[in-house]
Amino acid sequence: MLILGGTAEARALATALAGLPGVSPISSLAGRVADPALPAGQVRIGGFGGADGLAGWLTGERIDAVVDATHPFAATISWSAAQAAATAAIPILALRRPGWNQGPGDDWRRHPSLSAAAQALAGLAADRVFLTIGRTGLAPFAGLDEHWFLIRSIEPPEAPLPPRRQVLLARGPFTVPDEVALMRQHRIGVLVTKDSGGPLTEAKLVAARELGLPVLLIERPPVPDVPAVATVEQARDWVALLAGTPAQPD
């Protein structure tokens, strides 16, 4: 079976399936990170050439099922995977981590796109921005000359970039005290991030709450209508059922 990965959930699923009788997981990574965290078992790195290329690969490798455990904002591969699985006539499951939930004291302003968030910055008094949207998609912010940006990503961000900026290369998980200290050090006035969900990078939201900072939260893109679960355990049980192997208790 194929695990479309690159996330903590995908790595955990590969580990959970490694000892499952009758299951041979292959994890696929896009190859956009120079030093990715590798999952257990067989790994392939690189693209497939769109939905048609993926469908051909699934058929050629005699793949029996696909689990799409990609990042919530990796919508292109999710749509390609759904189409490819349908073409290859094999089942597909999406492992989708839940988004973050706003709580008491949070000042979140949701926006449908990066461009909308960039436009919203112009109406805020805060001019020092903590931008944590990954290394791509920064073009909408490149023309904001009045703002200063602390840009954090795992890999160096792709141009165009805002002229007034500092780049911080770091990989989560992050702690709340460290995030609070970082925002205070750089006198951050607003946080811009994606609704990625998960615990690895949630600390920045807690830190923003403690500091009373607004958060511009980018909403997730549309995803294909395929069977979906929210936890690694549920995905493991789905695979075990397909393989005719009883899932082990947690």
PDB file of C-alpha atoms in Angstrom:
ATOM      1  CA  MET A   1       0.000   0.000   0.000  1.00  0.00           C
ATOM      2  CA  LEU A   2       1.034   3.594  -0.579  1.00  0.00           C
ATOM      3  CA  ILE A   3       1.214   6.247   2.135  1.00  0.00           C
ATOM      4  CA  LEU A   4       1.379   9.765   0.733  1.00  0.00           C
ATOM      5  CA  GLY A   5       3.343  11.337   3.525  1.00  0.00           C
ATOM      6  CA  GLY A   6       5.564  14.122   4.714  1.00  0.00           C
ATOM      7  CA  THR A   7       3.703  14.591   8.004  1.00  0.00           C
ATOM      8  CA  ALA A   8       4.093  13.322  11.553  1.00  0.00           C
ATOM      9  CA  GLU A   9       0.893  11.340  11.115  1.00  0.00           C
ATOM     10  CA  ALA A  10       2.242   9.635   7.997  1.00  0.00           C
ATOM     11  CA  ARG A  11       5.422   8.630   9.821  1.00  0.00           C
ATOM     12  CA  ALA A  12       3.424   7.293  12.770  1.00  0.00           C
ATOM     13  CA  LEU A  13       1.203   5.305  10.407  1.00  0.00           C
ATOM     14  CA  ALA A  14       4.202   3.780   8.638  1.00  0.00           C
ATOM     15  CA  THR A  15       5.535   2.656  12.010  1.00  0.00           C
ATOM     16  CA  ALA A  16       2.147   1.270  13.033  1.00  0.00           C
ATOM     17  CA  LEU A  17       1.855  -0.726   9.802  1.00  0.00           C
ATOM     18  CA  ALA A  18       5.432  -2.009   9.733  1.00  0.00           C
ATOM     19  CA  GLY A  19       4.635  -5.079  11.812  1.00  0.00           C
ATOM     20  CA  LEU A  20       1.157  -5.736  10.457  1.00  0.00           C
ATOM     21  CA  PRO A  21       0.979  -9.128   8.691  1.00  0.00           C
ATOM     22  CA  GLY A  22       0.106  -8.938   5.034  1.00  0.00           C
ATOM     23  CA  VAL A  23       0.864  -5.219   4.748  1.00  0.00           C
ATOM     24  CA  SER A  24       3.847  -3.709   2.922  1.00  0.00           C
ATOM     25  CA  PRO A  25       3.680   0.077   3.242  1.00  0.00           C
ATOM     26  CA  ILE A  26       5.556   2.362   0.859  1.00  0.00           C
ATOM     27  CA  SER A  27       5.840   5.964   1.997  1.00  0.00           C
ATOM     28  CA  SER A  28       6.091   8.666  -0.644  1.00  0.00           C
ATOM     29  CA  LEU A  29       7.637  12.072   0.053  1.00  0.00           C
ATOM     30  CA  ALA A  30       7.447  15.009  -2.307  1.00  0.00           C
ATOM     31  CA  GLY A  31      11.165  15.765  -1.967  1.00  0.00           C
ATOM     32  CA  ARG A  32      10.753  19.470  -1.259  1.00  0.00           C
ATOM     33  CA  VAL A  33      12.740  19.328   1.992  1.00  0.00           C
ATOM     34  CA  ALA A  34      16.470  18.689   1.753  1.00  0.00           C
ATOM     35  CA  ASP A  35      16.709  16.663   4.973  1.00  0.00           C
ATOM     36  CA  PRO A  36      13.248  15.188   5.607  1.00  0.00           C
ATOM     37  CA  ALA A  37      12.329  13.117   8.648  1.00  0.00           C
ATOM     38  CA  LEU A  38      12.094   9.640   7.150  1.00  0.00           C
ATOM     39  CA  PRO A  39       9.405   7.115   8.089  1.00  0.00           C
ATOM     40  CA  ALA A  40       9.940   3.446   8.839  1.00  0.00           C
ATOM     41  CA  GLY A  41       9.941   0.998   5.957  1.00  0.00           C
ATOM     42  CA  GLN A  42      10.277   1.553   2.222  1.00  0.00           C
ATOM     43  CA  VAL A  43      10.448   5.173   1.055  1.00  0.00           C
ATOM     44  CA  ARG A  44      10.251   6.809  -2.374  1.00  0.00           C
ATOM     45  CA  ILE A  45      11.023  10.481  -2.925  1.00  0.00           C
ATOM     46  CA  GLY A  46       9.771  12.642  -5.776  1.00  0.00           C
ATOM     47  CA  GLY A  47       6.630  13.405  -7.723  1.00  0.00           C
ATOM     48  CA  PHE A  48       4.518  11.113  -9.878  1.00  0.00           C
ATOM     49  CA  GLY A  49       3.683  13.430 -12.773  1.00  0.00           C
ATOM     50  CA  GLY A  50       0.136  14.332 -11.813  1.00  0.00           C
ATOM     51  CA  ALA A  51      -2.924  12.133 -11.439  1.00  0.00           C
ATOM     52  CA  ASP A  52      -2.249  10.130 -14.609  1.00  0.00           C
ATOM     53  CA  GLY A  53       1.336   9.455 -13.601  1.00  0.00           C
ATOM     54  CA  LEU A  54       0.270   8.366 -10.130  1.00  0.00           C
ATOM     55  CA  ALA A  55      -2.439   6.095 -11.535  1.00  0.00           C
ATOM     56  CA  GLY A  56       0.127   4.443 -13.785  1.00  0.00           C
ATOM     57  CA  TRP A  57       2.515   3.984 -10.870  1.00  0.00           C
ATOM     58  CA  LEU A  58      -0.218   2.465  -8.678  1.00  0.00           C
ATOM     59  CA  THR A  59      -1.066  -0.030 -11.405  1.00  0.00           C
ATOM     60  CA  GLY A  60       2.537  -0.830 -12.252  1.00  0.00           C
ATOM     61  CA  GLU A  61       3.507  -1.392  -8.621  1.00  0.00           C
ATOM     62  CA  ARG A  62       0.321  -3.407  -7.959  1.00  0.00           C
ATOM     63  CA  ILE A  63      -0.673  -1.134  -5.081  1.00  0.00           C
ATOM     64  CA  ASP A  64      -3.818  -2.320  -3.289  1.00  0.00           C
ATOM     65  CA  ALA A  65      -4.734   0.851  -1.376  1.00  0.00           C
ATOM     66  CA  VAL A  66      -3.695   4.449  -0.762  1.00  0.00           C
ATOM     67  CA  VAL A  67      -3.659   6.513   2.417  1.00  0.00           C
ATOM     68  CA  ASP A  68      -3.386  10.246   1.784  1.00  0.00           C
ATOM     69  CA  ALA A  69      -1.644  11.526   4.906  1.00  0.00           C
ATOM     70  CA  THR A  70      -0.236  14.671   3.326  1.00  0.00           C
ATOM     71  CA  HIS A  71      -0.261  18.152   4.830  1.00  0.00           C
ATOM     72  CA  PRO A  72      -3.703  19.792   5.040  1.00  0.00           C
ATOM     73  CA  PHE A  73      -2.524  22.450   2.562  1.00  0.00           C
ATOM     74  CA  ALA A  74      -1.105  19.963   0.043  1.00  0.00           C
ATOM     75  CA  ALA A  75      -4.389  20.050  -1.844  1.00  0.00           C
ATOM     76  CA  THR A  76      -2.913  19.358  -5.280  1.00  0.00           C
ATOM     77  CA  ILE A  77      -1.595  15.921  -4.372  1.00  0.00           C
ATOM     78  CA  SER A  78      -4.810  15.097  -2.505  1.00  0.00           C
ATOM     79  CA  TRP A  79      -6.901  15.776  -5.609  1.00  0.00           C
ATOM     80  CA  SER A  80      -4.444  13.851  -7.779  1.00  0.00           C
ATOM     81  CA  ALA A  81      -4.494  10.924  -5.361  1.00  0.00           C
ATOM     82  CA  ALA A  82      -8.293  10.743  -5.363  1.00  0.00           C
ATOM     83  CA  GLN A  83      -8.391  10.791  -9.162  1.00  0.00           C
ATOM     84  CA  ALA A  84      -5.572   8.264  -9.480  1.00  0.00           C
ATOM     85  CA  ALA A  85      -7.148   5.841  -7.018  1.00  0.00           C
ATOM     86  CA  ALA A  86     -10.427   6.020  -8.931  1.00  0.00           C
ATOM     87  CA  THR A  87      -8.614   5.370 -12.221  1.00  0.00           C
ATOM     88  CA  ALA A  88      -6.709   2.439 -10.734  1.00  0.00           C
ATOM     89  CA  ALA A  89      -9.910   1.164  -9.070  1.00  0.00           C
ATOM     90  CA  ILE A  90      -8.357   0.854  -5.614  1.00  0.00           C
ATOM     91  CA  PRO A  91      -9.598   2.202  -2.261  1.00  0.00           C
ATOM     92  CA  ILE A  92      -8.262   5.443  -0.815  1.00  0.00           C
ATOM     93  CA  LEU A  93      -8.449   6.874   2.697  1.00  0.00           C
ATOM     94  CA  ALA A  94      -7.574  10.405   3.774  1.00  0.00           C
ATOM     95  CA  LEU A  95      -5.886  10.804   7.152  1.00  0.00           C
ATOM     96  CA  ARG A  96      -6.750  14.420   7.967  1.00  0.00           C
ATOM     97  CA  ARG A  97      -5.595  15.932  11.210  1.00  0.00           C
ATOM     98  CA  PRO A  98      -8.257  18.198  12.742  1.00  0.00           C
ATOM     99  CA  GLY A  99      -7.782  21.939  12.498  1.00  0.00           C
ATOM    100  CA  TRP A 100      -7.140  24.071  15.545  1.00  0.00           C
ATOM    101  CA  ASN A 101     -10.027  25.161  17.751  1.00  0.00           C
ATOM    102  CA  GLN A 102     -10.355  28.738  18.912  1.00  0.00           C
ATOM    103  CA  GLY A 103     -10.658  29.082  22.677  1.00  0.00           C
ATOM    104  CA  PRO A 104     -11.334  31.779  25.277  1.00  0.00           C
ATOM    105  CA  GLY A 105      -8.882  34.652  24.939  1.00  0.00           C
ATOM    106  CA  ASP A 106      -7.988  33.897  21.324  1.00  0.00           C
ATOM    107  CA  ASP A 107      -8.239  36.725  18.798  1.00  0.00           C
ATOM    108  CA  TRP A 108      -8.374  34.831  15.508  1.00  0.00           C
ATOM    109  CA  ARG A 109      -9.348  36.378  12.172  1.00  0.00           C
ATOM    110  CA  ARG A 110      -9.910  33.706   9.522  1.00  0.00           C
ATOM    111  CA  HIS A 111      -9.036  34.381   5.878  1.00  0.00           C
ATOM    112  CA  PRO A 112      -9.665  32.231   2.794  1.00  0.00           C
ATOM    113  CA  SER A 113      -6.248  32.797   1.230  1.00  0.00           C
ATOM    114  CA  LEU A 114      -2.768  34.179   1.730  1.00  0.00           C
ATOM    115  CA  SER A 115      -3.667  37.169  -0.441  1.00  0.00           C
ATOM    116  CA  ALA A 116      -6.643  37.966   1.791  1.00  0.00           C
ATOM    117  CA  ALA A 117      -4.449  37.791   4.894  1.00  0.00           C
ATOM    118  CA  ALA A 118      -1.874  40.092   3.299  1.00  0.00           C
ATOM    119  CA  GLN A 119      -4.601  42.624   2.479  1.00  0.00           C
ATOM    120  CA  ALA A 120      -5.884  42.406   6.060  1.00  0.00           C
ATOM    121  CA  LEU A 121      -2.457  43.328   7.437  1.00  0.00           C
ATOM    122  CA  ALA A 122      -2.784  46.748   5.858  1.00  0.00           C
ATOM    123  CA  GLY A 123      -5.711  47.512   8.156  1.00  0.00           C
ATOM    124  CA  LEU A 124      -3.925  46.576  11.369  1.00  0.00           C
ATOM    125  CA  ALA A 125      -1.977  48.914  13.591  1.00  0.00           C
ATOM    126  CA  ALA A 126       0.663  46.234  14.206  1.00  0.00           C
ATOM    127  CA  ASP A 127       3.583  46.480  11.776  1.00  0.00           C
ATOM    128  CA  ARG A 128       5.785  43.629  13.076  1.00  0.00           C
ATOM    129  CA  VAL A 129       4.560  40.296  11.750  1.00  0.00           C
ATOM    130  CA  PHE A 130       5.419  36.705  12.659  1.00  0.00           C
ATOM    131  CA  LEU A 131       4.872  34.824   9.399  1.00  0.00           C
ATOM    132  CA  THR A 132       4.769  31.020   9.665  1.00  0.00           C
ATOM    133  CA  ILE A 133       3.235  29.745   6.425  1.00  0.00           C
ATOM    134  CA  GLY A 134       6.131  27.630   5.150  1.00  0.00           C
ATOM    135  CA  ARG A 135       8.750  28.462   2.555  1.00  0.00           C
ATOM    136  CA  THR A 136       6.395  29.047  -0.374  1.00  0.00           C
ATOM    137  CA  GLY A 137       3.496  31.385  -1.022  1.00  0.00           C
ATOM    138  CA  LEU A 138       5.109  34.537   0.352  1.00  0.00           C
ATOM    139  CA  ALA A 139       4.538  36.614  -2.784  1.00  0.00           C
ATOM    140  CA  PRO A 140       1.347  38.316  -1.464  1.00  0.00           C
ATOM    141  CA  PHE A 141       3.419  39.771   1.381  1.00  0.00           C
ATOM    142  CA  ALA A 142       6.346  40.926  -0.773  1.00  0.00           C
ATOM    143  CA  GLY A 143       4.824  44.326  -1.476  1.00  0.00           C
ATOM    144  CA  LEU A 144       4.124  45.251   2.145  1.00  0.00           C
ATOM    145  CA  ASP A 145       6.916  47.780   2.600  1.00  0.00           C
ATOM    146  CA  GLU A 146       5.462  49.226   5.801  1.00  0.00           C
ATOM    147  CA  HIS A 147       5.689  45.928   7.698  1.00  0.00           C
ATOM    148  CA  TRP A 148       8.615  44.032   9.181  1.00  0.00           C
ATOM    149  CA  PHE A 149       8.429  40.216   9.008  1.00  0.00           C
ATOM    150  CA  LEU A 150       9.935  37.421  11.036  1.00  0.00           C
ATOM    151  CA  ILE A 151       9.656  34.519   8.572  1.00  0.00           C
ATOM    152  CA  ARG A 152      10.052  31.035  10.025  1.00  0.00           C
ATOM    153  CA  SER A 153      10.324  27.926   7.875  1.00  0.00           C
ATOM    154  CA  ILE A 154      12.210  24.644   7.758  1.00  0.00           C
ATOM    155  CA  GLU A 155      13.911  25.430   4.442  1.00  0.00           C
ATOM    156  CA  PRO A 156      14.972  28.862   3.102  1.00  0.00           C
ATOM    157  CA  PRO A 157      11.870  30.655   1.775  1.00  0.00           C
ATOM    158  CA  GLU A 158      11.347  31.173  -1.944  1.00  0.00           C
ATOM    159  CA  ALA A 159      11.350  34.640  -3.509  1.00  0.00           C
ATOM    160  CA  PRO A 160       9.742  37.085  -3.811  1.00  0.00           C
ATOM    161  CA  LEU A 161      10.041  38.081  -0.157  1.00  0.00           C
ATOM    162  CA  PRO A 162       9.120  41.176   1.848  1.00  0.00           C
ATOM    163  CA  PRO A 163      11.949  43.727   1.788  1.00  0.00           C
ATOM    164  CA  ARG A 164      11.966  44.197   5.583  1.00  0.00           C
ATOM    165  CA  ARG A 165      12.444  40.745   7.019  1.00  0.00           C
ATOM    166  CA  GLN A 166      14.430  38.302   9.102  1.00  0.00           C
ATOM    167  CA  VAL A 167      14.417  34.617   8.221  1.00  0.00           C
ATOM    168  CA  LEU A 168      14.506  31.999  10.969  1.00  0.00           C
ATOM    169  CA  LEU A 169      15.096  28.380   9.906  1.00  0.00           C
ATOM    170  CA  ALA A 170      13.682  25.962  12.473  1.00  0.00           C
ATOM    171  CA  ARG A 171      11.716  22.721  12.694  1.00  0.00           C
ATOM    172  CA  GLY A 172       9.080  22.032  15.359  1.00  0.00           C
ATOM    173  CA  PRO A 173       7.958  20.997  17.865  1.00  0.00           C
ATOM    174  CA  PHE A 174       8.123  24.334  19.657  1.00  0.00           C
ATOM    175  CA  THR A 175       7.290  25.117  23.288  1.00  0.00           C
ATOM    176  CA  VAL A 176       5.019  27.877  24.548  1.00  0.00           C
ATOM    177  CA  PRO A 177       7.756  29.560  26.653  1.00  0.00           C
ATOM    178  CA  ASP A 178      10.103  29.622  23.672  1.00  0.00           C
ATOM    179  CA  GLU A 179       7.404  31.047  21.389  1.00  0.00           C
ATOM    180  CA  VAL A 180       6.518  33.730  23.921  1.00  0.00           C
ATOM    181  CA  ALA A 181      10.184  34.653  24.278  1.00  0.00           C
ATOM    182  CA  LEU A 182      10.653  34.766  20.506  1.00  0.00           C
ATOM    183  CA  MET A 183       7.648  37.033  19.976  1.00  0.00           C
ATOM    184  CA  ARG A 184       8.738  39.345  22.780  1.00  0.00           C
ATOM    185  CA  GLN A 185      12.306  39.472  21.496  1.00  0.00           C
ATOM    186  CA  HIS A 186      11.133  40.623  18.068  1.00  0.00           C
ATOM    187  CA  ARG A 187       8.293  42.808  19.379  1.00  0.00           C
ATOM    188  CA  ILE A 188       5.752  40.890  17.283  1.00  0.00           C
ATOM    189  CA  GLY A 189       2.347  42.535  16.933  1.00  0.00           C
ATOM    190  CA  VAL A 190       0.477  39.949  14.841  1.00  0.00           C
ATOM    191  CA  LEU A 191       0.828  36.278  13.903  1.00  0.00           C
ATOM    192  CA  VAL A 192       0.018  35.003  10.400  1.00  0.00           C
ATOM    193  CA  THR A 193      -0.234  31.237  10.020  1.00  0.00           C
ATOM    194  CA  LYS A 194      -2.117  28.415   8.326  1.00  0.00           C
ATOM    195  CA  ASP A 195      -4.722  26.251  10.031  1.00  0.00           C
ATOM    196  CA  SER A 196      -2.426  23.248   9.834  1.00  0.00           C
ATOM    197  CA  GLY A 197      -3.622  21.655  13.074  1.00  0.00           C
ATOM    198  CA  GLY A 198      -1.616  19.246  15.188  1.00  0.00           C
ATOM    199  CA  PRO A 199       0.504  19.694  18.318  1.00  0.00           C
ATOM    200  CA  LEU A 200       3.931  20.276  16.736  1.00  0.00           C
ATOM    201  CA  THR A 201       3.366  23.983  16.000  1.00  0.00           C
ATOM    202  CA  GLU A 202       0.351  24.806  18.162  1.00  0.00           C
ATOM    203  CA  ALA A 203       2.498  26.562  20.775  1.00  0.00           C
ATOM    204  CA  LYS A 204       2.639  29.758  18.707  1.00  0.00           C
ATOM    205  CA  LEU A 205      -1.142  30.113  19.015  1.00  0.00           C
ATOM    206  CA  VAL A 206      -1.001  29.696  22.786  1.00  0.00           C
ATOM    207  CA  ALA A 207       1.814  32.226  22.922  1.00  0.00           C
ATOM    208  CA  ALA A 208      -0.211  34.710  20.863  1.00  0.00           C
ATOM    209  CA  ARG A 209      -3.119  34.259  23.264  1.00  0.00           C
ATOM    210  CA  GLU A 210      -0.912  34.851  26.299  1.00  0.00           C
ATOM    211  CA  LEU A 211       0.516  37.992  24.708  1.00  0.00           C
ATOM    212  CA  GLY A 212      -2.884  39.255  23.545  1.00  0.00           C
ATOM    213  CA  LEU A 213      -1.892  39.231  19.876  1.00  0.00           C
ATOM    214  CA  PRO A 214      -4.264  38.848  16.927  1.00  0.00           C
ATOM    215  CA  VAL A 215      -3.857  35.824  14.670  1.00  0.00           C
ATOM    216  CA  LEU A 216      -4.598  35.889  10.953  1.00  0.00           C
ATOM    217  CA  LEU A 217      -5.457  32.255  10.265  1.00  0.00           C
ATOM    218  CA  ILE A 218      -5.473  30.932   6.702  1.00  0.00           C
ATOM    219  CA  GLU A 219      -8.329  28.498   6.134  1.00  0.00           C
ATOM    220  CA  ARG A 220      -7.710  25.115   4.559  1.00  0.00           C
ATOM    221  CA  PRO A 221      -8.249  24.605   0.830  1.00  0.00           C
ATOM    222  CA  PRO A 222     -11.034  22.333  -0.459  1.00  0.00           C
ATOM    223  CA  VAL A 223     -10.265  18.613  -0.484  1.00  0.00           C
ATOM    224  CA  PRO A 224     -11.746  15.707  -2.455  1.00  0.00           C
ATOM    225  CA  ASP A 225     -14.729  13.819  -1.099  1.00  0.00           C
ATOM    226  CA  VAL A 226     -13.131  10.516  -0.084  1.00  0.00           C
ATOM    227  CA  PRO A 227     -13.447   8.423   3.086  1.00  0.00           C
ATOM    228  CA  ALA A 228     -11.506  10.159   5.850  1.00  0.00           C
ATOM    229  CA  VAL A 229     -10.382   9.598   9.431  1.00  0.00           C
ATOM    230  CA  ALA A 230      -8.752  11.884  11.985  1.00  0.00           C
ATOM    231  CA  THR A 231      -6.301   9.594  13.796  1.00  0.00           C
ATOM    232  CA  VAL A 232      -3.443   7.250  12.994  1.00  0.00           C
ATOM    233  CA  GLU A 233      -5.206   4.480  14.913  1.00  0.00           C
ATOM    234  CA  GLN A 234      -8.295   4.762  12.710  1.00  0.00           C
ATOM    235  CA  ALA A 235      -6.159   4.651   9.570  1.00  0.00           C
ATOM    236  CA  ARG A 236      -4.281   1.604  10.857  1.00  0.00           C
ATOM    237  CA  ASP A 237      -7.568  -0.180  11.563  1.00  0.00           C
ATOM    238  CA  TRP A 238      -8.796   0.622   8.028  1.00  0.00           C
ATOM    239  CA  VAL A 239      -5.667  -0.905   6.514  1.00  0.00           C
ATOM    240  CA  ALA A 240      -5.884  -3.926   8.817  1.00  0.00           C
ATOM    241  CA  LEU A 241      -9.472  -4.524   7.739  1.00  0.00           C
ATOM    242  CA  LEU A 242      -8.484  -4.409   4.067  1.00  0.00           C
ATOM    243  CA  ALA A 243      -5.649  -6.837   4.715  1.00  0.00           C
ATOM    244  CA  GLY A 244      -7.867  -9.163   6.730  1.00  0.00           C
ATOM    245  CA  THR A 245      -5.612  -8.750   9.735  1.00  0.00           C
ATOM    246  CA  PRO A 246      -7.023  -7.935  13.197  1.00  0.00           C
ATOM    247  CA  ALA A 247      -5.722  -4.576  14.374  1.00  0.00           C
ATOM    248  CA  GLN A 248      -3.736  -4.623  17.582  1.00  0.00           C
ATOM    249  CA  PRO A 249      -5.244  -2.741  20.542  1.00  0.00           C
ATOM    250  CA  ASP A 250      -3.712   0.613  21.442  1.00  0.00           C
TER     251      ASP A 250
END
